[in-house]
PDB file of N, CA and C in Angstrom:
ATOM      1  N   GLN A 116       0.739  -1.571  -0.042  1.00 82.00           N
ATOM      2  CA  GLN A 116      -0.293  -0.023   0.032  1.00 82.00           C
ATOM      3  C   GLN A 116       0.756   1.005   0.411  1.00 82.00           C
ATOM      4  N   PRO A 117       1.349   2.348  -1.271  1.00 90.00           N
ATOM      5  CA  PRO A 117       2.537   2.774  -1.005  1.00 90.00           C
ATOM      6  C   PRO A 117       1.832   3.901  -0.950  1.00 90.00           C
ATOM      7  N   GLU A 118       0.675   4.175  -0.794  1.00 93.00           N
ATOM      8  CA  GLU A 118       0.157   5.294  -0.244  1.00 93.00           C
ATOM      9  C   GLU A 118       0.110   5.979   1.376  1.00 93.00           C
ATOM     10  N   VAL A 119      -0.240   4.338   2.063  1.00 94.00           N
ATOM     11  CA  VAL A 119      -0.100   4.341   3.382  1.00 94.00           C
ATOM     12  C   VAL A 119       1.552   4.720   3.752  1.00 94.00           C
ATOM     13  N   GLY A 120       2.365   3.885   3.087  1.00 93.00           N
ATOM     14  CA  GLY A 120       3.343   4.177   3.241  1.00 93.00           C
ATOM     15  C   GLY A 120       4.254   6.116   3.165  1.00 93.00           C
ATOM     16  N   LYS A 121       3.584   6.630   2.230  1.00 95.00           N
ATOM     17  CA  LYS A 121       3.693   7.819   1.865  1.00 95.00           C
ATOM     18  C   LYS A 121       3.153   8.347   3.291  1.00 95.00           C
ATOM     19  N   VAL A 122       2.135   8.074   3.627  1.00 94.00           N
ATOM     20  CA  VAL A 122       1.331   9.056   4.686  1.00 94.00           C
ATOM     21  C   VAL A 122       2.128   8.838   6.145  1.00 94.00           C
ATOM     22  N   LEU A 123       2.726   7.806   6.183  1.00 93.00           N
ATOM     23  CA  LEU A 123       3.572   7.563   7.276  1.00 93.00           C
ATOM     24  C   LEU A 123       4.612   7.950   7.721  1.00 93.00           C
ATOM     25  N   ASN A 124       5.010   8.365   6.419  1.00 94.00           N
ATOM     26  CA  ASN A 124       6.735   8.292   5.680  1.00 94.00           C
ATOM     27  C   ASN A 124       6.646  10.076   6.309  1.00 94.00           C
ATOM     28  N   ALA A 125       5.172  10.766   5.848  1.00 93.00           N
ATOM     29  CA  ALA A 125       5.223  12.182   6.122  1.00 93.00           C
ATOM     30  C   ALA A 125       5.313  12.477   7.505  1.00 93.00           C
ATOM     31  N   ARG A 126       4.540  11.613   8.215  1.00 90.00           N
ATOM     32  CA  ARG A 126       4.106  12.080  10.171  1.00 90.00           C
ATOM     33  C   ARG A 126       4.579  11.578  10.776  1.00 90.00           C
ATOM     34  N   PHE A 127       4.886  10.104  10.605  1.00 91.00           N
ATOM     35  CA  PHE A 127       6.052   9.552  11.735  1.00 91.00           C
ATOM     36  C   PHE A 127       7.103   9.280  11.296  1.00 91.00           C
ATOM     37  N   VAL A 128       8.031   8.812  12.180  1.00 91.00           N
ATOM     38  CA  VAL A 128       9.636   8.029  11.587  1.00 91.00           C
ATOM     39  C   VAL A 128       9.317   6.389  12.576  1.00 91.00           C
ATOM     40  N   ASN A 129       9.245   5.694  10.828  1.00 93.00           N
ATOM     41  CA  ASN A 129       8.702   4.391  11.329  1.00 93.00           C
ATOM     42  C   ASN A 129       9.630   3.401  11.498  1.00 93.00           C
ATOM     43  N   LEU A 130       9.156   2.661  12.210  1.00 93.00           N
ATOM     44  CA  LEU A 130      10.589   1.406  12.490  1.00 93.00           C
ATOM     45  C   LEU A 130       9.578  -0.066  12.207  1.00 93.00           C
ATOM     46  N   GLN A 131      10.178  -1.015  11.910  1.00 94.00           N
ATOM     47  CA  GLN A 131       8.825  -2.331  11.477  1.00 94.00           C
ATOM     48  C   GLN A 131      10.334  -3.098  12.321  1.00 94.00           C
ATOM     49  N   ILE A 132       9.087  -4.380  13.572  1.00 95.00           N
ATOM     50  CA  ILE A 132       9.920  -4.856  14.019  1.00 95.00           C
ATOM     51  C   ILE A 132       9.348  -6.315  13.999  1.00 95.00           C
ATOM     52  N   ASP A 133       9.950  -7.314  14.149  1.00 95.00           N
ATOM     53  CA  ASP A 133       9.776  -8.450  13.912  1.00 95.00           C
ATOM     54  C   ASP A 133       9.057  -8.958  15.589  1.00 95.00           C
ATOM     55  N   MET A 134       8.050  -9.462  15.920  1.00 93.00           N
ATOM     56  CA  MET A 134       7.435  -9.769  17.445  1.00 93.00           C
ATOM     57  C   MET A 134       8.358 -10.747  17.892  1.00 93.00           C
ATOM     58  N   GLU A 135       9.136 -11.650  16.852  1.00 93.00           N
ATOM     59  CA  GLU A 135       8.927 -13.550  16.761  1.00 93.00           C
ATOM     60  C   GLU A 135      10.609 -13.197  17.376  1.00 93.00           C
ATOM     61  N   LYS A 136      11.188 -12.671  16.812  1.00 96.00           N
ATOM     62  CA  LYS A 136      12.878 -12.460  16.526  1.00 96.00           C
ATOM     63  C   LYS A 136      13.577 -10.831  17.335  1.00 96.00           C
ATOM     64  N   GLY A 137      14.896 -11.299  17.819  1.00 96.00           N
ATOM     65  CA  GLY A 137      15.445 -10.154  18.056  1.00 96.00           C
ATOM     66  C   GLY A 137      15.024  -9.671  19.721  1.00 96.00           C
ATOM     67  N   GLU A 138      15.007  -8.758  19.273  1.00 96.00           N
ATOM     68  CA  GLU A 138      14.203  -7.150  20.316  1.00 96.00           C
ATOM     69  C   GLU A 138      12.174  -7.381  20.415  1.00 96.00           C
ATOM     70  N   GLY A 139      12.161  -8.161  19.432  1.00 95.00           N
ATOM     71  CA  GLY A 139      10.770  -8.241  18.992  1.00 95.00           C
ATOM     72  C   GLY A 139       9.756  -8.542  20.376  1.00 95.00           C
ATOM     73  N   PRO A 140      10.323  -9.834  20.839  1.00 96.00           N
ATOM     74  CA  PRO A 140       9.491 -10.134  22.199  1.00 96.00           C
ATOM     75  C   PRO A 140       8.998  -9.182  23.293  1.00 96.00           C
ATOM     76  N   ALA A 141      10.841  -8.634  23.560  1.00 96.00           N
ATOM     77  CA  ALA A 141      10.545  -7.783  24.498  1.00 96.00           C
ATOM     78  C   ALA A 141       9.906  -6.353  24.194  1.00 96.00           C
ATOM     79  N   VAL A 142       9.569  -6.347  22.979  1.00 95.00           N
ATOM     80  CA  VAL A 142       8.957  -4.759  22.954  1.00 95.00           C
ATOM     81  C   VAL A 142       7.060  -5.448  23.129  1.00 95.00           C
ATOM     82  N   SER A 143       7.504  -6.565  22.436  1.00 95.00           N
ATOM     83  CA  SER A 143       5.480  -7.467  22.497  1.00 95.00           C
ATOM     84  C   SER A 143       5.129  -7.185  24.275  1.00 95.00           C
ATOM     85  N   LYS A 144       5.826  -7.489  24.648  1.00 96.00           N
ATOM     86  CA  LYS A 144       5.684  -8.057  26.143  1.00 96.00           C
ATOM     87  C   LYS A 144       5.540  -5.850  26.568  1.00 96.00           C
ATOM     88  N   GLN A 145       6.642  -5.086  26.373  1.00 95.00           N
ATOM     89  CA  GLN A 145       6.385  -4.100  26.957  1.00 95.00           C
ATOM     90  C   GLN A 145       5.332  -3.363  26.721  1.00 95.00           C
ATOM     91  N   PHE A 146       4.842  -3.539  25.097  1.00 94.00           N
ATOM     92  CA  PHE A 146       3.930  -2.711  25.180  1.00 94.00           C
ATOM     93  C   PHE A 146       2.152  -3.177  25.014  1.00 94.00           C
ATOM     94  N   GLY A 147       2.138  -4.728  25.525  1.00 94.00           N
ATOM     95  CA  GLY A 147       1.222  -5.509  26.309  1.00 94.00           C
ATOM     96  C   GLY A 147       0.851  -6.137  24.513  1.00 94.00           C
ATOM     97  N   ILE A 148       1.028  -6.078  22.831  1.00 95.00           N
ATOM     98  CA  ILE A 148       0.961  -6.859  21.868  1.00 95.00           C
ATOM     99  C   ILE A 148       0.625  -8.082  21.949  1.00 95.00           C
ATOM    100  N   ASN A 149      -1.043  -8.588  21.476  1.00 92.00           N
ATOM    101  CA  ASN A 149      -0.819  -9.953  21.510  1.00 92.00           C
ATOM    102  C   ASN A 149      -1.798 -10.095  20.267  1.00 92.00           C
ATOM    103  N   SER A 150      -1.758  -9.383  19.535  1.00 93.00           N
ATOM    104  CA  SER A 150      -2.382  -9.529  17.937  1.00 93.00           C
ATOM    105  C   SER A 150      -1.699  -8.825  17.269  1.00 93.00           C
ATOM    106  N   PHE A 151      -1.424  -9.419  15.188  1.00 93.00           N
ATOM    107  CA  PHE A 151      -0.335  -8.947  14.652  1.00 93.00           C
ATOM    108  C   PHE A 151      -1.498  -9.153  13.160  1.00 93.00           C
ATOM    109  N   PRO A 152      -1.374  -7.371  12.495  1.00 95.00           N
ATOM    110  CA  PRO A 152      -0.467  -7.024  12.583  1.00 95.00           C
ATOM    111  C   PRO A 152      -0.808  -6.121  13.618  1.00 95.00           C
ATOM    112  N   THR A 153       0.084  -5.205  14.348  1.00 95.00           N
ATOM    113  CA  THR A 153       0.056  -3.894  14.769  1.00 95.00           C
ATOM    114  C   THR A 153       1.454  -2.778  14.954  1.00 95.00           C
ATOM    115  N   MET A 154       0.326  -1.165  15.011  1.00 94.00           N
ATOM    116  CA  MET A 154       1.066  -0.265  14.851  1.00 94.00           C
ATOM    117  C   MET A 154       0.895   0.317  16.240  1.00 94.00           C
ATOM    118  N   LEU A 155       2.017   0.397  16.334  1.00 93.00           N
ATOM    119  CA  LEU A 155       2.070   1.424  17.890  1.00 93.00           C
ATOM    120  C   LEU A 155       2.500   3.250  16.942  1.00 93.00           C
ATOM    121  N   ILE A 156       1.750   3.671  18.457  1.00 90.00           N
ATOM    122  CA  ILE A 156       2.446   5.337  18.160  1.00 90.00           C
ATOM    123  C   ILE A 156       2.855   5.682  19.117  1.00 90.00           C
ATOM    124  N   LEU A 157       4.271   5.912  19.105  1.00 91.00           N
ATOM    125  CA  LEU A 157       4.982   6.567  20.312  1.00 91.00           C
ATOM    126  C   LEU A 157       5.008   8.091  20.181  1.00 91.00           C
ATOM    127  N   ASN A 158       5.119   8.708  21.364  1.00 89.00           N
ATOM    128  CA  ASN A 158       5.942   9.970  21.277  1.00 89.00           C
ATOM    129  C   ASN A 158       7.380   9.949  21.369  1.00 89.00           C
ATOM    130  N   PRO A 159       8.109  11.020  21.626  1.00 88.00           N
ATOM    131  CA  PRO A 159       9.971  10.993  21.533  1.00 88.00           C
ATOM    132  C   PRO A 159       9.931  10.408  22.391  1.00 88.00           C
ATOM    133  N   ASP A 160       9.522  10.173  23.655  1.00 92.00           N
ATOM    134  CA  ASP A 160       9.538   9.260  25.085  1.00 92.00           C
ATOM    135  C   ASP A 160       9.686   8.177  24.893  1.00 92.00           C
ATOM    136  N   GLY A 161       9.116   8.274  24.258  1.00 90.00           N
ATOM    137  CA  GLY A 161       8.661   6.431  23.897  1.00 90.00           C
ATOM    138  C   GLY A 161       6.830   5.976  24.857  1.00 90.00           C
ATOM    139  N   THR A 162       6.314   7.165  24.917  1.00 91.00           N
ATOM    140  CA  THR A 162       4.991   6.750  25.635  1.00 91.00           C
ATOM    141  C   THR A 162       4.066   6.460  24.758  1.00 91.00           C
ATOM    142  N   LYS A 163       2.711   5.405  24.764  1.00 91.00           N
ATOM    143  CA  LYS A 163       2.629   4.714  23.703  1.00 91.00           C
ATOM    144  C   LYS A 163       1.303   6.365  23.769  1.00 91.00           C
ATOM    145  N   VAL A 164       1.275   6.633  22.608  1.00 88.00           N
ATOM    146  CA  VAL A 164       0.402   7.402  22.405  1.00 88.00           C
ATOM    147  C   VAL A 164      -1.023   6.729  21.560  1.00 88.00           C
ATOM    148  N   GLY A 165      -0.953   5.961  20.822  1.00 87.00           N
ATOM    149  CA  GLY A 165      -1.778   5.224  20.355  1.00 87.00           C
ATOM    150  C   GLY A 165      -1.652   4.052  19.246  1.00 87.00           C
ATOM    151  N   SER A 166      -2.231   3.006  18.923  1.00 91.00           N
ATOM    152  CA  SER A 166      -1.828   2.119  18.015  1.00 91.00           C
ATOM    153  C   SER A 166      -3.301   1.873  17.186  1.00 91.00           C
ATOM    154  N   ILE A 167      -2.958   0.772  16.347  1.00 93.00           N
ATOM    155  CA  ILE A 167      -4.047  -0.051  15.510  1.00 93.00           C
ATOM    156  C   ILE A 167      -3.685  -1.414  15.091  1.00 93.00           C
ATOM    157  N   VAL A 168      -4.671  -2.629  15.677  1.00 95.00           N
ATOM    158  CA  VAL A 168      -4.446  -3.155  15.795  1.00 95.00           C
ATOM    159  C   VAL A 168      -5.291  -4.071  14.744  1.00 95.00           C
ATOM    160  N   GLY A 169      -4.687  -4.622  13.700  1.00 94.00           N
ATOM    161  CA  GLY A 169      -5.466  -5.688  12.826  1.00 94.00           C
ATOM    162  C   GLY A 169      -5.393  -5.227  11.688  1.00 94.00           C
ATOM    163  N   TYR A 170      -5.320  -5.839  10.648  1.00 94.00           N
ATOM    164  CA  TYR A 170      -5.678  -5.514   8.508  1.00 94.00           C
ATOM    165  C   TYR A 170      -6.901  -4.376   8.192  1.00 94.00           C
ATOM    166  N   TYR A 171      -6.315  -3.266   8.144  1.00 94.00           N
ATOM    167  CA  TYR A 171      -7.915  -2.510   7.281  1.00 94.00           C
ATOM    168  C   TYR A 171      -7.240  -2.984   5.812  1.00 94.00           C
ATOM    169  N   PRO A 172      -8.289  -2.234   5.081  1.00 96.00           N
ATOM    170  CA  PRO A 172      -8.268  -1.720   3.649  1.00 96.00           C
ATOM    171  C   PRO A 172      -7.376  -0.424   3.778  1.00 96.00           C
ATOM    172  N   THR A 173      -7.685  -0.187   2.642  1.00 95.00           N
ATOM    173  CA  THR A 173      -6.277   1.132   2.500  1.00 95.00           C
ATOM    174  C   THR A 173      -7.281   2.506   3.424  1.00 95.00           C
ATOM    175  N   GLU A 174      -8.115   2.484   2.329  1.00 96.00           N
ATOM    176  CA  GLU A 174      -9.176   3.505   3.134  1.00 96.00           C
ATOM    177  C   GLU A 174      -9.352   4.000   4.645  1.00 96.00           C
ATOM    178  N   ARG A 175      -9.920   2.763   5.288  1.00 96.00           N
ATOM    179  CA  ARG A 175      -9.669   2.614   6.824  1.00 96.00           C
ATOM    180  C   ARG A 175      -9.156   3.005   7.442  1.00 96.00           C
ATOM    181  N   LEU A 176      -7.340   2.490   6.970  1.00 94.00           N
ATOM    182  CA  LEU A 176      -5.815   2.395   7.315  1.00 94.00           C
ATOM    183  C   LEU A 176      -5.823   3.925   7.414  1.00 94.00           C
ATOM    184  N   LEU A 177      -6.015   4.461   6.620  1.00 96.00           N
ATOM    185  CA  LEU A 177      -5.698   5.772   6.428  1.00 96.00           C
ATOM    186  C   LEU A 177      -5.918   6.767   7.044  1.00 96.00           C
ATOM    187  N   ASP A 178      -7.701   6.198   7.358  1.00 95.00           N
ATOM    188  CA  ASP A 178      -7.964   7.503   8.077  1.00 95.00           C
ATOM    189  C   ASP A 178      -8.155   6.830  10.090  1.00 95.00           C
ATOM    190  N   GLU A 179      -7.461   5.684  10.178  1.00 92.00           N
ATOM    191  CA  GLU A 179      -7.583   5.455  11.372  1.00 92.00           C
ATOM    192  C   GLU A 179      -5.864   6.344  11.768  1.00 92.00           C
ATOM    193  N   ILE A 180      -4.905   6.475  10.999  1.00 91.00           N
ATOM    194  CA  ILE A 180      -3.953   7.067  10.414  1.00 91.00           C
ATOM    195  C   ILE A 180      -3.580   8.365  10.933  1.00 91.00           C
ATOM    196  N   ALA A 181      -5.064   9.287  10.117  1.00 92.00           N
ATOM    197  CA  ALA A 181      -4.982  10.466  10.422  1.00 92.00           C
ATOM    198  C   ALA A 181      -5.749  10.275  12.140  1.00 92.00           C
ATOM    199  N   LYS A 182      -6.320  10.359  12.636  1.00 90.00           N
ATOM    200  CA  LYS A 182      -7.153  10.053  14.091  1.00 90.00           C
ATOM    201  C   LYS A 182      -5.653  10.230  15.197  1.00 90.00           C
ATOM    202  N   VAL A 183      -4.398   9.578  14.929  1.00 84.00           N
ATOM    203  CA  VAL A 183      -3.415   9.962  15.597  1.00 84.00           C
ATOM    204  C   VAL A 183      -2.753  11.054  15.774  1.00 84.00           C
ATOM    205  N   PRO A 184      -2.700  11.016  17.169  1.00 78.00           N
ATOM    206  CA  PRO A 184      -1.839  12.732  17.691  1.00 78.00           C
ATOM    207  C   PRO A 184      -0.489  12.537  16.789  1.00 78.00           C
ATOM    208  N   THR A 185      -0.029  14.251  16.195  1.00 70.00           N
ATOM    209  CA  THR A 185       1.161  13.665  16.376  1.00 70.00           C
ATOM    210  C   THR A 185       2.258  14.612  17.165  1.00 70.00           C
ATOM    211  N   ARG A 186       1.931  15.346  18.136  1.00 65.00           N
ATOM    212  CA  ARG A 186       2.307  15.770  19.596  1.00 65.00           C
ATOM    213  C   ARG A 186       1.481  15.261  20.620  1.00 65.00           C
TER     214      ARG A 186
END
């Protein structure tokens, strides 16, 4: 979904983590992630300010992203 990537890149610093490898299990535990896919939105100090859980069609995902505060 290239249009989703453009919106995310314009609004956020993005990081993809494999929740089954490396630091993934610790991150999953820290934020209580138990469903995939999950997008976490963190402020600069690492506090969770939002999340999007599950698969969404492109337009709905863009709507959900638009609801997330950027500050």
